[in-house]
Short mmCIF file of C-alpha atoms in Angstrom, two decimals:
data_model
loop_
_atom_site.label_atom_id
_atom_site.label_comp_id
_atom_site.label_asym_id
_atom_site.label_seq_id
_atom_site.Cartn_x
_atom_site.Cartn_y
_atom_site.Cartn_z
CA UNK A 1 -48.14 81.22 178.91
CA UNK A 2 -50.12 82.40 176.31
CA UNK A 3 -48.33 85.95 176.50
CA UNK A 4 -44.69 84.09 176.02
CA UNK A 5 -46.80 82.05 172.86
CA UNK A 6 -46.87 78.88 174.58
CA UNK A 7 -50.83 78.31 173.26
CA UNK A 8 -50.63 74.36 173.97
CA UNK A 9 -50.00 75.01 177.57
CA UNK A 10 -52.19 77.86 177.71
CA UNK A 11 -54.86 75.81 176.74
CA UNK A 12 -53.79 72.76 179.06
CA UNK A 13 -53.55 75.30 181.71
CA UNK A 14 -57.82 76.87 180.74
CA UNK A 15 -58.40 72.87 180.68
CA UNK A 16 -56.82 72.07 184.21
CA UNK A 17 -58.78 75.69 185.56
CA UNK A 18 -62.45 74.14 184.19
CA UNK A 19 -61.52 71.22 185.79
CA UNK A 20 -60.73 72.01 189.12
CA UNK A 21 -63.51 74.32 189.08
CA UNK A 22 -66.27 71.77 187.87
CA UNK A 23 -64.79 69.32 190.80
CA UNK A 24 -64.99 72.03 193.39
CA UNK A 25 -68.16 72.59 192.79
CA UNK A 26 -69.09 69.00 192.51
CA UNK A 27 -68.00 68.57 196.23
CA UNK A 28 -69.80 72.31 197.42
CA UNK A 29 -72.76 71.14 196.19
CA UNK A 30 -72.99 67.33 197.30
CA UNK A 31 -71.88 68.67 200.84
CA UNK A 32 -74.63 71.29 200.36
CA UNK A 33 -77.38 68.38 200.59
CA UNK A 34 -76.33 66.67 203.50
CA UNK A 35 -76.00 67.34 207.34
CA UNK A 36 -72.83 68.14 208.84
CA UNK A 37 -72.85 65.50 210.85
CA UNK A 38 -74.25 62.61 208.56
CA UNK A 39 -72.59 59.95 207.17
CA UNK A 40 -72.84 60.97 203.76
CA UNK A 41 -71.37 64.40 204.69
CA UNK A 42 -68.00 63.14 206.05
CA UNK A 43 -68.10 60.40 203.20
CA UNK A 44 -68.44 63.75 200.56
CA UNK A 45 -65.75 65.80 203.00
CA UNK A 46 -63.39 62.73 202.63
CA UNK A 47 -63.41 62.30 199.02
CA UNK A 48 -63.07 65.78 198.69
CA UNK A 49 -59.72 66.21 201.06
CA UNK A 50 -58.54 63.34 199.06
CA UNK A 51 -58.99 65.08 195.87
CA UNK A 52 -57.26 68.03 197.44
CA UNK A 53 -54.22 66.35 198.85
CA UNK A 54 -53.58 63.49 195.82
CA UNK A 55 -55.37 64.95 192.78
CA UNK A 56 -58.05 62.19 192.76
CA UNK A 57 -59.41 62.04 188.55
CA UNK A 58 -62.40 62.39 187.60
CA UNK A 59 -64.31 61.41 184.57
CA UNK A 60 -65.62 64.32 183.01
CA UNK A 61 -67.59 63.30 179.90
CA UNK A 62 -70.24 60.70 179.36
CA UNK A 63 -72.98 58.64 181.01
CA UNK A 64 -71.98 59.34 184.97
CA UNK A 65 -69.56 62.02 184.18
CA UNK A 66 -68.66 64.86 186.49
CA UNK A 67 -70.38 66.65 183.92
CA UNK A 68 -74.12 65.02 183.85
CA UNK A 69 -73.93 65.22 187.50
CA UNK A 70 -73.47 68.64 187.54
CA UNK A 71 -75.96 69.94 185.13
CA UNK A 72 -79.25 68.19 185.95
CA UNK A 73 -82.07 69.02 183.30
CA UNK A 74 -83.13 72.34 185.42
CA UNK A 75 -79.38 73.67 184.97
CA UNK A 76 -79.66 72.87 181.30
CA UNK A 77 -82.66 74.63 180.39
CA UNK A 78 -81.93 77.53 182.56
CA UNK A 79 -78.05 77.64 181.29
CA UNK A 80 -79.45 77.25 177.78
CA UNK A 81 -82.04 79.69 178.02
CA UNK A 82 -79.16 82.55 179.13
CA UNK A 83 -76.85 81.34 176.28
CA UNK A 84 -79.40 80.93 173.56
CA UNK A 85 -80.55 85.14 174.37
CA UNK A 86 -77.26 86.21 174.88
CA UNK A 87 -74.76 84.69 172.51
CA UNK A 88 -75.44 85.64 168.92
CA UNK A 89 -73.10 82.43 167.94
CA UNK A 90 -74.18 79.82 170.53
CA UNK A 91 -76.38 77.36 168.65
CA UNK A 92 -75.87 74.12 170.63
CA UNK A 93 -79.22 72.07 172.11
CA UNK A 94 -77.72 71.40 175.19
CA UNK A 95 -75.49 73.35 177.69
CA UNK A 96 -74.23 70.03 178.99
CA UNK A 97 -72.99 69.16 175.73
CA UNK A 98 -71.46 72.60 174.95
CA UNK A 99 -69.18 72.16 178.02
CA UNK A 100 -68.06 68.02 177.07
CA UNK A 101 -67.35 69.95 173.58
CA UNK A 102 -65.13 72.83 175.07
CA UNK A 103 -63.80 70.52 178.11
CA UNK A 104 -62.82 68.12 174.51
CA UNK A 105 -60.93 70.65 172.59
CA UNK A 106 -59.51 71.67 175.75
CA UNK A 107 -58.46 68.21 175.95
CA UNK A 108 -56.60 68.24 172.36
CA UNK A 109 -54.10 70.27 173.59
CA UNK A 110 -52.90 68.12 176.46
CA UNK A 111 -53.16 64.77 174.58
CA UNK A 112 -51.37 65.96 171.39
CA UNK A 113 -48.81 63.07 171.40
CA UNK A 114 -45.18 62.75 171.42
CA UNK A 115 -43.65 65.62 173.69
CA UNK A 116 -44.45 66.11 177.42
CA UNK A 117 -46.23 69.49 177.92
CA UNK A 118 -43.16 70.67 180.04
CA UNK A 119 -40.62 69.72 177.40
CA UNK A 120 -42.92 71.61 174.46
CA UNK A 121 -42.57 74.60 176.68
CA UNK A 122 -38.92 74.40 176.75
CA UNK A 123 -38.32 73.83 173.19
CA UNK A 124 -40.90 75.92 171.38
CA UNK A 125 -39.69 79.49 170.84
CA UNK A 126 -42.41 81.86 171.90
CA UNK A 127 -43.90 83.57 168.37
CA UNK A 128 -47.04 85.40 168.42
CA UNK A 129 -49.46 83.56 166.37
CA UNK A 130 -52.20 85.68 165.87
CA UNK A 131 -54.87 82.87 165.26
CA UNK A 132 -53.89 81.01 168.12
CA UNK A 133 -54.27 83.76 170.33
CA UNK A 134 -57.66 84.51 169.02
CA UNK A 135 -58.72 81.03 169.81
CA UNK A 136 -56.98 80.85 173.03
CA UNK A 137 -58.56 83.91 174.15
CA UNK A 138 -62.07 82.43 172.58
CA UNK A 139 -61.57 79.51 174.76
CA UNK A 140 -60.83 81.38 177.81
CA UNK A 141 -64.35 83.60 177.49
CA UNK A 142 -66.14 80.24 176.99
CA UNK A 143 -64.56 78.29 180.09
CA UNK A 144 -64.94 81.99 182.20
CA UNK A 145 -68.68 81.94 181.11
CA UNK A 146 -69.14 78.30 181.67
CA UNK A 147 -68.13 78.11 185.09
CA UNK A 148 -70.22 81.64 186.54
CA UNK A 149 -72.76 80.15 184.91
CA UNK A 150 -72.88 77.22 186.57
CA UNK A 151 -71.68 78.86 190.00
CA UNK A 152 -74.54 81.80 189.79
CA UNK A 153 -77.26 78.97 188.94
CA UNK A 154 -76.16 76.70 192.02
CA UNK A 155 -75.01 79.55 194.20
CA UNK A 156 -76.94 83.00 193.15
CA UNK A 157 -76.47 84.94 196.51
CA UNK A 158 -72.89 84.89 195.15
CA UNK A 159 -73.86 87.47 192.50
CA UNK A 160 -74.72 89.90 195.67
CA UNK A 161 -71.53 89.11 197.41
CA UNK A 162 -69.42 89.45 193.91
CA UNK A 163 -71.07 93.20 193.23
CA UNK A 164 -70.53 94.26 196.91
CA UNK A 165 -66.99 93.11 196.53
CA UNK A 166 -66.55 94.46 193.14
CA UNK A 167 -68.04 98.16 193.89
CA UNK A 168 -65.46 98.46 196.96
CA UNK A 169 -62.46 96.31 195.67
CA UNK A 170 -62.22 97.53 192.09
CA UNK A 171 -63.16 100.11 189.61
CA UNK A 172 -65.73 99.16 187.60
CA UNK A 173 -63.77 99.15 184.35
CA UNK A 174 -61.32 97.10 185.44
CA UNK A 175 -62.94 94.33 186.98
CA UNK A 176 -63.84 90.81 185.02
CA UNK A 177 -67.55 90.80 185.25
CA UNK A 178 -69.08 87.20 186.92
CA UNK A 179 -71.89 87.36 184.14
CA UNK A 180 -73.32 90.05 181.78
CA UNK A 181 -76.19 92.13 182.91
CA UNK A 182 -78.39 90.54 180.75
CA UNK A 183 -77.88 87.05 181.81
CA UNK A 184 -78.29 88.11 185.23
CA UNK A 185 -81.76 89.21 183.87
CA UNK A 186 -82.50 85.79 182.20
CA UNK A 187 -81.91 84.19 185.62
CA UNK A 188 -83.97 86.30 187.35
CA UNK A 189 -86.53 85.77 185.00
CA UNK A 190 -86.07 81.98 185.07
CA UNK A 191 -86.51 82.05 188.93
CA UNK A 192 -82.59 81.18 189.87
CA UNK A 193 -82.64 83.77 192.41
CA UNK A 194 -85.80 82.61 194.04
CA UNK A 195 -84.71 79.60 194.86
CA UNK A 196 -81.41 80.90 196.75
CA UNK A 197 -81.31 79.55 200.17
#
């Protein structure tokens, strides 16, 4: 979209990917808890083939967002700790907040009012609007980081897996890294690995 310069969709479309991530991993980790064959587990399985098959919503923001549920105060300070020492910009107190902030500007560009995103995507010509693309792409770095982040903290053997993949799959220089190196480092550090089970 954003290469035809359709940036509102673009961004609905970065908004719709963060939020289908942060569900998915809602459900992989609440199944994670539980036994296969407990109650809660097929309670968790349900609500998460119901999501699949009708788009269930979810609140995202708030007191008993998806959001607070995901990053408990051991996410935050570990999340916050990589960001603060790797991110000469980031300046934010709280990782959870950083993500309702980007997941809210996402959200400007669905709810701008008036046209349906399909009908702005018909009607605007596509013009290359070199601020708009810088944001977009800004946006697109911060929701990429955002969700490893949270996936390498909850799931860190996938960090393994990803660099076996990569080495075989890809050539290095062409591959989207999952993290940088040196917030790999920071998580190491902070014990994130140690606690992969």
């Amino acid at each position: 979209m954003v290469l035809l310069g359709k940036y509102k969709p673009a961004m609905a479309l970065l908004r719709r990917y963060m939020e289908t991530f942060l569900v998915a991993l809602y459900f992989d980790l609440e199944l994670k808890k539980y036994k296969k064959n407990s109650k809660t587990f097929e309670h968790f399985e349900k609500e998460k083939e119901r999501w699949i098959r009708k788009g269930r919503r979810f609140r995202f923001r708030g007191e008993y967002g998806l959001v607070e549920r995901l990053v408990n105060p051991d996410t935050d300070y570990v999340a916050l700790e990589v960001m603060k020492n790797t991110s000469t910009s980031f300046s934010k107190s709280s990782f959870r907040k950083y993500i309702e902030e980007i997941y809210s500007n996402l959200s400007k560009s669905v709810h701008f009012g008036g046209i349906n995103l399909p009908d702005d995507m018909l009607i605007t010509f596509s013009e290359y609007n070199d601020e708009l693309f810088k944001e977009w792409y800004s946006r697109l770095l911060q929701v990429h980081e955002i969700c490893n982040l949270l996936l390498v903290i909850n799931f860190p053997s996938i960090v393994e897996h990803y660099e076996q993949y990569s080495k075989k799959e890809i050539e290095h220089e062409r591959r989207i890294p999952l993290l940088l190196d040196s917030q790999i480092k920071i998580l190491k550090e902070q014990g994130v690995f140690d606690a992969d089970s």
